[in-house]
Amino acid sequence: MDKPDLNLAAIRDQWVGVEFDWTTFEMTAPNMVAWAVACGEMDPRFIDPTHADFQAHPGFTTHCMSGRVFPKDFPQIGGGFGVDGGKKVEVHAPIRAGDTLTATTTIADIFDKTGRSGTMIFIVQRMEFRNESGHLVSTVDWKMIKKAD
Amino acid sequence: MQFRDVELGDDLPEETPDVSMPTVTAFCEAAKHVFERFIDHEAARKEGFPSAIVPGIMSQGLLAAMIHRWAPGCTIREIDTVFRGALLVDSHVTMTGAVTDLNEDDLSVELDLAIIAEDGRTGVIGTAQVTFEQ
Amino acid sequence: MRLDLHTHSIKSDDGRAKVENYCQWILKKELPLDGFVLTEHRQFDAESDYRHLEDQYGLVIMKASEVETDFGHVLVFGVNDDLLGALDFTDVRLPLEVVLEESSKAGAFAAPCHPGRKRVGLFAHYEERGTVTGVHTVEVLNGGSIPGEDEWSLEMAEKLDYKGFGGSDSHVVSRIGYCATDFPGQEIPDIHSLVDALHAGNFSAVSMRPAATS
């Protein structure tokens, strides 16, 4: 097995920390409720828009996809579009119906490892969501996995 | 459930979430995540899956709902899930959780989470940090 | 003495377990474990010092590494400066023969883990490329294996006359101790003793995995 002609360390040095996308998302009560109900949620804070503390389910921002998948001029590494390896969500404050969230997307990490599916490249994208007041409400780290072989 | 009722090593009640096609389809529509591999068994098979699969982000939501049922009124501060293998739509999957850490300073606990597929494989593994009211 | 020889903490990219929580879990669940070895991915954690946790919880906590080779993943016990100088632990395609040779030279003990696993297991590579000289011990029971993988590991280890040990490969707290290794009648207080015990070969793998979990 030859090492592919890919200098991942150099790519990491160049791209980790680069912010590359800015998008806004409207938070609507029907979508927030439908999401929570489909997840089997029974807590009125998440399924009853009339509840005083009505808010989005903790992982609701994970469906907000950035406009760009990669920064402009990002090198072609790995094969295919990439599969979803996992999501980490930090909930900093409640997201309310009617909020317009502004998301910034950053390359948070790039690394490789081998697993049952062969050698894979992990590209971690971090989306930070802020409400109209500029308060950070949610951070999502998305691990995109691409085949290296 | 209050913070004082929680002990390290406690297991959350095991649950069998609804991952039927109508429910998964409803989730996909709410998430604007409508892809054939999630909502059409035949199309998923053409993509190489055994049948339609549950979206990873839905599996995380299922676990969050389980936490809220275990400790009503708690706040999930962080939930981190790794998607290790496919969970099939219309299958019987099992969710588990366990308390692995307690912090009396901020009334928070840490949980291990997992979803086990019908064939016994672990499809999703994860952790969560949850805080309780004073 | 019973040790879990394969665990990961938050020092690994995919590890979610804090070392103290492993200790608390072992005691709370009354797991029949005397200690565990942290085998962080593609690195050796030289900085962390867990002696206070050993004293507090009465457990042996050792540090080792899991490296990635052209014949799958390999646990290296007894990592020292000589070995760190000889191998780039971050390289995901280290030649297995080099890892075995350099480990031996440095006084460490290298053994392939989850050998029955597709792509990252030794035996999958053996099927395509033949056996490697110098392998004598493998992890035959791994807490992260899916059905069939450990069965194949046990079968092949027996066929090739390899010694077998066990480890949970836990990445979260609640999975520690799923598999472990018994060292009958032996005291293993530190990593040097563990390397000696592995060389001596008087050990066996045990599974403590709950039913219907993989």
Short mmCIF file of C-alpha atoms in Angstrom, two decimals:
data_model
loop_
_atom_site.label_atom_id
_atom_site.label_comp_id
_atom_site.label_asym_id
_atom_site.label_seq_id
_atom_site.Cartn_x
_atom_site.Cartn_y
_atom_site.Cartn_z
CA MET A 1 0.00 0.00 0.00
CA ASP A 2 1.70 3.20 -1.13
CA LYS A 3 1.20 6.41 0.73
CA PRO A 4 -0.94 8.64 -1.48
CA ASP A 5 0.67 11.75 -2.88
CA LEU A 6 -1.07 13.94 -0.33
CA ASN A 7 0.52 16.19 2.24
CA LEU A 8 -2.25 16.30 4.80
CA ALA A 9 -0.12 18.14 7.35
CA ALA A 10 0.42 21.00 4.92
CA ILE A 11 -3.27 21.07 4.03
CA ARG A 12 -4.14 21.13 7.72
CA ASP A 13 -1.73 23.98 8.37
CA GLN A 14 -3.15 25.99 5.52
CA TRP A 15 -6.86 25.39 6.01
CA VAL A 16 -7.68 24.70 9.66
CA GLY A 17 -9.23 27.84 11.09
CA VAL A 18 -10.28 29.22 7.71
CA GLU A 19 -13.80 30.66 7.86
CA PHE A 20 -15.48 30.20 4.51
CA ASP A 21 -19.22 30.52 4.62
CA TRP A 22 -21.83 32.88 6.04
CA THR A 23 -25.50 31.97 5.81
CA THR A 24 -28.74 32.89 7.55
CA PHE A 25 -31.51 30.52 8.63
CA GLU A 26 -35.08 31.27 9.70
CA MET A 27 -36.29 29.31 12.71
CA THR A 28 -40.00 28.53 12.31
CA ALA A 29 -42.30 27.00 14.91
CA PRO A 30 -43.88 24.38 12.59
CA ASN A 31 -40.49 22.97 11.60
CA MET A 32 -39.24 23.05 15.18
CA VAL A 33 -42.33 21.17 16.38
CA ALA A 34 -42.30 18.67 13.49
CA TRP A 35 -38.64 17.86 14.15
CA ALA A 36 -39.19 17.31 17.86
CA VAL A 37 -42.36 15.26 17.40
CA ALA A 38 -40.68 12.99 14.83
CA CYS A 39 -37.91 12.40 17.37
CA GLY A 40 -40.48 11.20 19.87
CA GLU A 41 -40.17 14.31 22.03
CA MET A 42 -42.91 14.76 24.64
CA ASP A 43 -41.56 17.76 26.57
CA PRO A 44 -43.87 20.76 25.89
CA ARG A 45 -40.86 23.09 25.73
CA PHE A 46 -40.12 21.57 22.32
CA ILE A 47 -43.54 20.60 20.93
CA ASP A 48 -45.91 23.30 22.15
CA PRO A 49 -45.40 26.71 20.50
CA THR A 50 -47.59 28.30 23.18
CA HIS A 51 -45.29 27.14 25.99
CA ALA A 52 -43.55 30.05 27.71
CA ASP A 53 -40.15 28.43 27.14
CA PHE A 54 -40.82 27.06 23.63
CA GLN A 55 -37.50 26.43 21.89
CA ALA A 56 -35.80 24.31 19.26
CA HIS A 57 -34.76 20.75 20.01
CA PRO A 58 -31.04 20.58 21.01
CA GLY A 59 -29.85 19.25 17.65
CA PHE A 60 -32.16 21.35 15.45
CA THR A 61 -29.32 23.34 13.91
CA THR A 62 -27.68 20.15 12.57
CA HIS A 63 -29.92 20.29 9.53
CA CYS A 64 -28.73 23.78 8.57
CA MET A 65 -26.30 23.16 5.75
CA SER A 66 -23.84 25.83 4.81
CA GLY A 67 -23.98 27.30 1.32
CA ARG A 68 -20.56 25.94 0.46
CA VAL A 69 -19.28 22.49 1.31
CA PHE A 70 -15.65 23.62 1.19
CA PRO A 71 -13.79 26.91 0.99
CA LYS A 72 -12.96 28.29 -2.45
CA ASP A 73 -9.75 26.69 -3.75
CA PHE A 74 -9.86 23.95 -1.10
CA PRO A 75 -7.82 21.04 -2.47
CA GLN A 76 -9.50 17.87 -3.73
CA ILE A 77 -8.76 15.37 -0.99
CA GLY A 78 -10.32 11.95 -0.71
CA GLY A 79 -13.00 10.49 -2.92
CA GLY A 80 -16.69 11.20 -3.28
CA PHE A 81 -18.83 13.78 -1.53
CA GLY A 82 -18.16 12.33 1.90
CA VAL A 83 -20.37 10.69 4.46
CA ASP A 84 -21.61 12.00 7.79
CA GLY A 85 -19.44 10.53 10.55
CA GLY A 86 -21.11 12.27 13.43
CA LYS A 87 -22.27 15.52 14.92
CA LYS A 88 -21.40 17.28 18.14
CA VAL A 89 -23.83 19.99 19.20
CA GLU A 90 -23.23 22.52 21.92
CA VAL A 91 -26.32 24.34 23.09
CA HIS A 92 -25.34 27.76 24.40
CA ALA A 93 -28.78 29.33 24.64
CA PRO A 94 -32.35 28.52 23.57
CA ILE A 95 -33.27 29.05 19.91
CA ARG A 96 -36.71 30.64 19.64
CA ALA A 97 -39.31 30.56 16.90
CA GLY A 98 -38.85 33.58 14.67
CA ASP A 99 -35.11 33.82 15.29
CA THR A 100 -32.95 34.49 12.29
CA LEU A 101 -29.66 32.76 12.90
CA THR A 102 -26.46 33.70 11.19
CA ALA A 103 -24.09 30.79 10.74
CA THR A 104 -20.39 30.98 10.06
CA THR A 105 -18.58 27.86 8.91
CA THR A 106 -14.95 27.10 9.64
CA ILE A 107 -12.65 24.18 8.89
CA ALA A 108 -11.98 22.96 12.43
CA ASP A 109 -9.71 19.96 11.79
CA ILE A 110 -8.38 17.64 9.10
CA PHE A 111 -6.86 14.25 9.88
CA ASP A 112 -6.68 10.70 8.58
CA LYS A 113 -7.11 7.30 10.17
CA THR A 114 -7.88 3.77 9.12
CA GLY A 115 -11.04 1.88 9.96
CA ARG A 116 -13.23 -0.96 8.71
CA SER A 117 -13.81 1.00 5.50
CA GLY A 118 -10.11 1.60 4.80
CA THR A 119 -8.08 4.77 5.15
CA MET A 120 -10.35 7.73 5.61
CA ILE A 121 -9.84 11.46 5.75
CA PHE A 122 -11.85 13.34 8.36
CA ILE A 123 -12.72 16.94 7.66
CA VAL A 124 -14.35 18.61 10.65
CA GLN A 125 -16.51 21.61 9.85
CA ARG A 126 -17.65 23.88 12.65
CA MET A 127 -20.80 25.96 12.26
CA GLU A 128 -21.46 28.67 14.82
CA PHE A 129 -24.99 30.04 14.99
CA ARG A 130 -25.72 33.49 16.37
CA ASN A 131 -29.10 35.14 16.85
CA GLU A 132 -30.05 38.68 15.87
CA SER A 133 -28.49 39.98 19.09
CA GLY A 134 -25.20 38.44 18.15
CA HIS A 135 -25.38 35.85 20.93
CA LEU A 136 -23.86 32.47 20.18
CA VAL A 137 -26.70 29.97 20.54
CA SER A 138 -25.38 26.77 18.98
CA THR A 139 -22.14 25.22 17.75
CA VAL A 140 -22.18 22.16 15.53
CA ASP A 141 -19.08 20.14 14.67
CA TRP A 142 -19.72 17.93 11.67
CA LYS A 143 -17.25 15.17 10.81
CA MET A 144 -17.25 14.58 7.09
CA ILE A 145 -15.51 11.32 6.20
CA LYS A 146 -13.93 10.81 2.77
CA LYS A 147 -12.17 7.75 1.44
CA ALA A 148 -8.44 8.26 1.03
CA ASP A 149 -7.62 5.06 -0.88
CA MET B 1 -35.83 13.36 38.46
CA GLN B 2 -33.65 15.81 40.37
CA PHE B 3 -29.89 16.03 40.44
CA ARG B 4 -29.86 14.57 43.96
CA ASP B 5 -31.62 11.45 42.62
CA VAL B 6 -28.88 10.69 40.09
CA GLU B 7 -25.95 8.38 40.80
CA LEU B 8 -22.94 7.49 38.73
CA GLY B 9 -23.61 4.19 37.01
CA ASP B 10 -27.38 4.73 36.76
CA ASP B 11 -28.88 3.37 33.58
CA LEU B 12 -31.47 5.36 31.70
CA PRO B 13 -34.58 3.29 30.97
CA GLU B 14 -34.00 1.40 27.72
CA GLU B 15 -36.30 2.58 24.94
CA THR B 16 -37.43 1.40 21.53
CA PRO B 17 -37.96 4.50 19.40
CA ASP B 18 -40.30 4.76 16.45
CA VAL B 19 -38.22 4.55 13.29
CA SER B 20 -41.08 3.61 11.00
CA MET B 21 -41.22 5.00 7.48
CA PRO B 22 -43.98 7.58 8.22
CA THR B 23 -42.03 8.95 11.20
CA VAL B 24 -38.70 9.04 9.41
CA THR B 25 -40.35 10.72 6.42
CA ALA B 26 -41.90 13.33 8.73
CA PHE B 27 -38.49 13.99 10.24
CA CYS B 28 -36.86 14.34 6.82
CA GLU B 29 -39.49 16.86 5.76
CA ALA B 30 -39.03 18.90 8.96
CA ALA B 31 -35.28 18.78 8.49
CA LYS B 32 -35.46 19.53 4.75
CA HIS B 33 -33.40 16.39 4.47
CA VAL B 34 -35.53 14.48 1.97
CA PHE B 35 -33.21 11.98 0.30
CA GLU B 36 -34.36 8.68 -1.19
CA ARG B 37 -32.00 6.62 0.97
CA PHE B 38 -34.03 7.70 4.00
CA ILE B 39 -37.57 7.48 2.70
CA ASP B 40 -37.61 4.76 0.03
CA HIS B 41 -36.49 1.18 0.76
CA GLU B 42 -36.05 0.26 -2.89
CA ALA B 43 -34.04 3.37 -3.71
CA ALA B 44 -31.83 2.77 -0.67
CA ARG B 45 -31.15 -0.79 -1.85
CA LYS B 46 -30.07 0.61 -5.21
CA GLU B 47 -27.54 2.75 -3.30
CA GLY B 48 -26.17 -0.37 -1.63
CA PHE B 49 -28.00 -0.21 1.72
CA PRO B 50 -30.00 -3.19 3.03
CA SER B 51 -33.04 -0.88 3.11
CA ALA B 52 -33.84 2.76 3.90
CA ILE B 53 -31.70 4.15 6.73
CA VAL B 54 -32.47 6.49 9.62
CA PRO B 55 -30.72 9.87 9.19
CA GLY B 56 -27.85 10.33 11.61
CA ILE B 57 -29.23 13.64 12.82
CA MET B 58 -32.56 11.98 13.59
CA SER B 59 -30.84 9.33 15.70
CA GLN B 60 -29.29 12.15 17.71
CA GLY B 61 -32.73 13.69 18.15
CA LEU B 62 -34.16 10.36 19.32
CA LEU B 63 -31.48 10.20 22.01
CA ALA B 64 -32.16 13.78 23.09
CA ALA B 65 -35.85 12.98 23.50
CA MET B 66 -34.93 9.93 25.60
CA ILE B 67 -32.87 12.17 27.89
CA HIS B 68 -35.78 14.59 28.30
CA ARG B 69 -38.07 11.70 29.25
CA TRP B 70 -35.54 10.44 31.80
CA ALA B 71 -35.09 13.85 33.40
CA PRO B 72 -38.01 16.15 32.51
CA GLY B 73 -37.03 19.78 32.60
CA CYS B 74 -33.30 19.12 32.26
CA THR B 75 -31.23 21.04 29.75
CA ILE B 76 -28.98 19.30 27.26
CA ARG B 77 -25.83 21.43 27.01
CA GLU B 78 -23.97 19.16 24.64
CA ILE B 79 -24.75 16.04 22.67
CA ASP B 80 -22.07 14.31 20.63
CA THR B 81 -22.91 11.29 18.51
CA VAL B 82 -20.77 9.15 16.26
CA PHE B 83 -22.59 7.38 13.44
CA ARG B 84 -20.93 3.96 13.32
CA GLY B 85 -23.34 1.96 11.26
CA ALA B 86 -26.71 2.09 9.55
CA LEU B 87 -29.94 1.96 11.52
CA LEU B 88 -32.68 0.67 9.25
CA VAL B 89 -36.07 2.29 8.83
CA ASP B 90 -38.94 0.00 9.98
CA SER B 91 -36.56 -2.02 12.16
CA HIS B 92 -36.49 -2.59 15.92
CA VAL B 93 -33.72 -0.50 17.47
CA THR B 94 -32.91 0.00 21.14
CA MET B 95 -31.63 3.14 22.85
CA THR B 96 -29.54 2.96 26.01
CA GLY B 97 -27.90 5.49 28.29
CA ALA B 98 -25.87 5.55 31.47
CA VAL B 99 -24.64 8.20 33.88
CA THR B 100 -20.84 8.38 33.75
CA ASP B 101 -20.05 11.59 35.64
CA LEU B 102 -21.67 14.03 38.06
CA ASN B 103 -20.62 17.57 38.83
CA GLU B 104 -22.18 19.04 41.95
CA ASP B 105 -20.81 22.52 41.23
CA ASP B 106 -23.08 23.13 38.26
CA LEU B 107 -25.57 20.28 38.81
CA SER B 108 -24.52 18.63 35.58
CA VAL B 109 -24.19 15.00 34.62
CA GLU B 110 -22.53 13.25 31.72
CA LEU B 111 -24.15 10.39 29.91
CA ASP B 112 -23.02 7.63 27.60
CA LEU B 113 -25.54 6.97 24.86
CA ALA B 114 -25.99 4.23 22.29
CA ILE B 115 -28.47 2.95 19.74
CA ILE B 116 -28.30 -0.77 19.06
CA ALA B 117 -29.57 -2.04 15.72
CA GLU B 118 -31.86 -5.04 15.38
CA ASP B 119 -28.90 -7.34 14.62
CA GLY B 120 -27.09 -6.33 17.83
CA ARG B 121 -24.58 -3.96 16.21
CA THR B 122 -24.05 -0.55 17.75
CA GLY B 123 -25.26 1.94 15.15
CA VAL B 124 -24.77 5.13 17.13
CA ILE B 125 -22.61 5.85 20.12
CA GLY B 126 -22.36 9.12 21.93
CA THR B 127 -22.21 11.24 25.02
CA ALA B 128 -24.22 14.12 26.42
CA GLN B 129 -23.82 16.75 29.08
CA VAL B 130 -27.03 17.63 30.87
CA THR B 131 -27.76 20.19 33.58
CA PHE B 132 -30.52 20.14 36.16
CA GLU B 133 -32.47 23.00 37.67
CA GLN B 134 -31.39 24.24 41.12
CA MET C 1 -4.53 -9.92 37.99
CA ARG C 2 -7.05 -8.83 35.36
CA LEU C 3 -6.31 -5.84 33.12
CA ASP C 4 -8.16 -4.20 30.26
CA LEU C 5 -5.29 -3.77 27.80
CA HIS C 6 -7.06 -1.56 25.26
CA THR C 7 -8.84 1.66 26.22
CA HIS C 8 -9.03 5.23 24.90
CA SER C 9 -9.57 8.48 26.75
CA ILE C 10 -10.36 12.00 25.59
CA LYS C 11 -6.71 12.18 24.48
CA SER C 12 -7.78 10.20 21.41
CA ASP C 13 -9.66 12.07 18.69
CA ASP C 14 -12.64 9.74 19.00
CA GLY C 15 -12.36 9.06 22.72
CA ARG C 16 -15.05 10.53 24.98
CA ALA C 17 -14.02 9.07 28.34
CA LYS C 18 -12.22 10.86 31.13
CA VAL C 19 -9.76 8.63 32.93
CA GLU C 20 -11.19 9.35 36.37
CA ASN C 21 -14.65 8.39 35.13
CA TYR C 22 -13.26 5.01 34.02
CA CYS C 23 -12.00 4.53 37.59
CA GLN C 24 -15.30 5.56 39.14
CA TRP C 25 -17.25 3.32 36.78
CA ILE C 26 -15.10 0.27 37.55
CA LEU C 27 -15.63 0.72 41.26
CA LYS C 28 -19.31 1.60 41.05
CA LYS C 29 -20.11 -1.33 38.78
CA GLU C 30 -17.78 -3.59 40.77
CA LEU C 31 -16.10 -4.72 37.57
CA PRO C 32 -13.54 -7.46 38.18
CA LEU C 33 -10.67 -5.33 36.87
CA ASP C 34 -7.42 -4.46 38.60
CA GLY C 35 -6.49 -1.80 36.10
CA PHE C 36 -6.39 -0.71 32.50
CA VAL C 37 -4.05 0.50 29.80
CA LEU C 38 -4.70 3.72 27.87
CA THR C 39 -3.78 3.06 24.24
CA GLU C 40 -4.34 6.42 22.58
CA HIS C 41 -4.59 6.53 18.80
CA ARG C 42 -1.49 7.48 16.80
CA GLN C 43 0.34 9.04 19.75
CA PHE C 44 1.95 8.38 23.07
CA ASP C 45 0.60 10.57 25.86
CA ALA C 46 3.82 11.28 27.72
CA GLU C 47 2.45 14.20 29.71
CA SER C 48 -0.52 12.82 31.61
CA ASP C 49 0.21 11.53 35.10
CA TYR C 50 -2.48 9.31 36.59
CA ARG C 51 -0.65 8.21 39.74
CA HIS C 52 -3.02 10.16 41.99
CA LEU C 53 -5.96 8.29 40.43
CA GLU C 54 -4.17 4.97 40.95
CA ASP C 55 -3.81 5.82 44.64
CA GLN C 56 -7.32 7.18 45.01
CA TYR C 57 -9.09 4.29 43.31
CA GLY C 58 -6.70 1.40 43.93
CA LEU C 59 -6.32 0.65 40.23
CA VAL C 60 -3.30 0.27 37.98
CA ILE C 61 -3.36 2.79 35.12
CA MET C 62 -0.79 2.37 32.38
CA LYS C 63 -0.09 4.22 29.15
CA ALA C 64 0.63 2.69 25.74
CA SER C 65 -0.26 3.45 22.11
CA GLU C 66 -2.34 2.20 19.21
CA VAL C 67 -0.51 2.77 15.93
CA GLU C 68 -1.67 2.11 12.39
CA THR C 69 0.29 -0.11 10.03
CA ASP C 70 0.07 -1.57 6.57
CA PHE C 71 -1.23 -4.76 8.25
CA GLY C 72 -3.77 -3.08 10.51
CA HIS C 73 -3.75 -1.53 13.95
CA VAL C 74 -1.14 -2.50 16.52
CA LEU C 75 -0.93 -1.91 20.27
CA VAL C 76 2.51 -0.97 21.53
CA PHE C 77 3.24 -1.44 25.24
CA GLY C 78 6.36 0.04 26.79
CA VAL C 79 6.70 3.06 24.53
CA ASN C 80 9.85 5.03 25.30
CA ASP C 81 11.95 7.81 23.79
CA ASP C 82 13.92 5.38 21.63
CA LEU C 83 10.75 4.12 20.02
CA LEU C 84 9.25 7.57 19.66
CA GLY C 85 12.45 8.57 17.88
CA ALA C 86 12.35 5.59 15.56
CA LEU C 87 8.69 5.70 14.48
CA ASP C 88 6.34 8.45 13.36
CA PHE C 89 3.31 7.50 15.43
CA THR C 90 1.07 9.78 13.37
CA ASP C 91 1.77 7.87 10.14
CA VAL C 92 -1.28 5.73 9.33
CA ARG C 93 0.74 3.43 7.06
CA LEU C 94 3.67 2.36 9.20
CA PRO C 95 5.19 -0.90 7.93
CA LEU C 96 4.28 -3.62 10.43
CA GLU C 97 7.69 -5.26 10.16
CA VAL C 98 9.34 -1.97 11.12
CA VAL C 99 6.99 -1.49 14.09
CA LEU C 100 7.76 -5.00 15.33
CA GLU C 101 11.49 -4.62 14.82
CA GLU C 102 11.80 -1.15 16.38
CA SER C 103 9.56 -2.13 19.31
CA SER C 104 11.74 -5.13 19.97
CA LYS C 105 14.91 -3.03 19.78
CA ALA C 106 13.45 -0.47 22.20
CA GLY C 107 12.32 -3.10 24.69
CA ALA C 108 8.64 -2.56 23.94
CA PHE C 109 5.99 -5.13 23.04
CA ALA C 110 3.94 -4.75 19.87
CA ALA C 111 0.85 -6.83 19.15
CA PRO C 112 -1.85 -6.42 16.50
CA CYS C 113 -5.32 -5.61 17.84
CA HIS C 114 -8.74 -6.65 16.50
CA PRO C 115 -6.97 -8.88 13.92
CA GLY C 116 -10.28 -10.27 12.67
CA ARG C 117 -11.54 -6.89 11.55
CA LYS C 118 -11.88 -5.93 7.91
CA ARG C 119 -9.11 -3.61 6.64
CA VAL C 120 -7.69 -2.70 10.06
CA GLY C 121 -7.10 -6.26 11.22
CA LEU C 122 -4.00 -8.37 10.67
CA PHE C 123 -5.76 -11.47 9.39
CA ALA C 124 -7.63 -9.63 6.65
CA HIS C 125 -4.22 -8.55 5.34
CA TYR C 126 -2.79 -12.04 5.77
CA GLU C 127 -5.45 -13.34 3.38
CA GLU C 128 -4.18 -11.02 0.68
CA ARG C 129 -0.47 -10.76 1.42
CA GLY C 130 0.63 -13.69 3.55
CA THR C 131 1.93 -13.82 7.10
CA VAL C 132 4.45 -11.50 8.74
CA THR C 133 7.43 -12.83 10.67
CA GLY C 134 7.71 -11.58 14.20
CA VAL C 135 4.03 -11.61 15.15
CA HIS C 136 3.45 -13.92 18.11
CA THR C 137 0.64 -12.30 20.10
CA VAL C 138 -2.65 -10.71 19.02
CA GLU C 139 -5.76 -9.29 20.65
CA VAL C 140 -8.27 -12.11 20.18
CA LEU C 141 -11.13 -10.50 22.10
CA ASN C 142 -12.00 -6.86 21.42
CA GLY C 143 -14.98 -5.09 22.98
CA GLY C 144 -15.69 -3.20 19.77
CA SER C 145 -15.88 -6.22 17.52
CA ILE C 146 -18.97 -6.98 15.53
CA PRO C 147 -20.29 -10.56 15.34
CA GLY C 148 -17.82 -12.86 13.60
CA GLU C 149 -14.69 -10.76 14.06
CA ASP C 150 -13.51 -12.19 17.37
CA GLU C 151 -14.51 -15.68 16.30
CA TRP C 152 -12.20 -15.36 13.30
CA SER C 153 -9.44 -13.87 15.46
CA LEU C 154 -9.61 -16.83 17.85
CA GLU C 155 -9.66 -19.34 15.01
CA MET C 156 -6.69 -17.82 13.19
CA ALA C 157 -4.67 -17.26 16.37
CA GLU C 158 -5.06 -20.90 17.24
CA LYS C 159 -4.13 -21.99 13.74
CA LEU C 160 -1.01 -19.80 13.72
CA ASP C 161 -0.12 -20.61 17.33
CA TYR C 162 -0.33 -16.95 18.43
CA LYS C 163 -0.94 -16.02 22.05
CA GLY C 164 -4.16 -14.08 22.61
CA PHE C 165 -5.13 -11.25 24.93
CA GLY C 166 -8.26 -9.14 25.37
CA GLY C 167 -9.18 -5.47 25.59
CA SER C 168 -12.39 -3.48 25.52
CA ASP C 169 -11.27 -0.87 22.97
CA SER C 170 -13.57 1.41 24.94
CA HIS C 171 -13.99 4.97 23.76
CA VAL C 172 -16.75 5.82 26.23
CA VAL C 173 -16.84 5.15 29.95
CA SER C 174 -19.52 2.50 30.07
CA ARG C 175 -17.70 0.12 27.73
CA ILE C 176 -14.56 -0.41 29.78
CA GLY C 177 -14.03 -4.01 30.78
CA TYR C 178 -16.08 -5.51 27.95
CA CYS C 179 -12.99 -7.65 27.30
CA ALA C 180 -9.83 -7.99 29.37
CA THR C 181 -6.80 -10.16 30.04
CA ASP C 182 -6.14 -12.45 32.98
CA PHE C 183 -2.59 -12.76 34.25
CA PRO C 184 -2.94 -15.56 36.80
CA GLY C 185 -0.91 -15.22 39.98
CA GLN C 186 0.99 -12.19 38.69
CA GLU C 187 1.44 -8.69 40.07
CA ILE C 188 1.69 -6.07 37.33
CA PRO C 189 2.16 -2.66 38.93
CA ASP C 190 3.61 -0.83 35.92
CA ILE C 191 4.18 -0.91 32.19
CA HIS C 192 7.59 -2.58 32.47
CA SER C 193 6.02 -5.46 34.39
CA LEU C 194 3.29 -5.65 31.78
CA VAL C 195 5.84 -5.92 28.96
CA ASP C 196 7.60 -8.70 30.89
CA ALA C 197 4.31 -10.48 31.52
CA LEU C 198 3.35 -10.29 27.86
CA HIS C 199 6.74 -11.70 26.87
CA ALA C 200 6.34 -14.49 29.43
CA GLY C 201 3.04 -15.44 27.83
CA ASN C 202 1.12 -16.65 30.88
CA PHE C 203 -2.17 -14.87 30.19
CA SER C 204 -5.56 -15.39 28.59
CA ALA C 205 -8.33 -13.27 27.12
CA VAL C 206 -11.70 -12.96 28.86
CA SER C 207 -15.01 -11.50 27.68
CA MET C 208 -17.31 -9.66 30.08
CA ARG C 209 -19.41 -8.12 27.33
CA PRO C 210 -23.15 -7.84 28.04
CA ALA C 211 -25.30 -10.06 25.86
CA ALA C 212 -26.51 -8.66 22.52
CA THR C 213 -23.99 -5.83 22.38
CA SER C 214 -21.28 -5.31 19.81
#
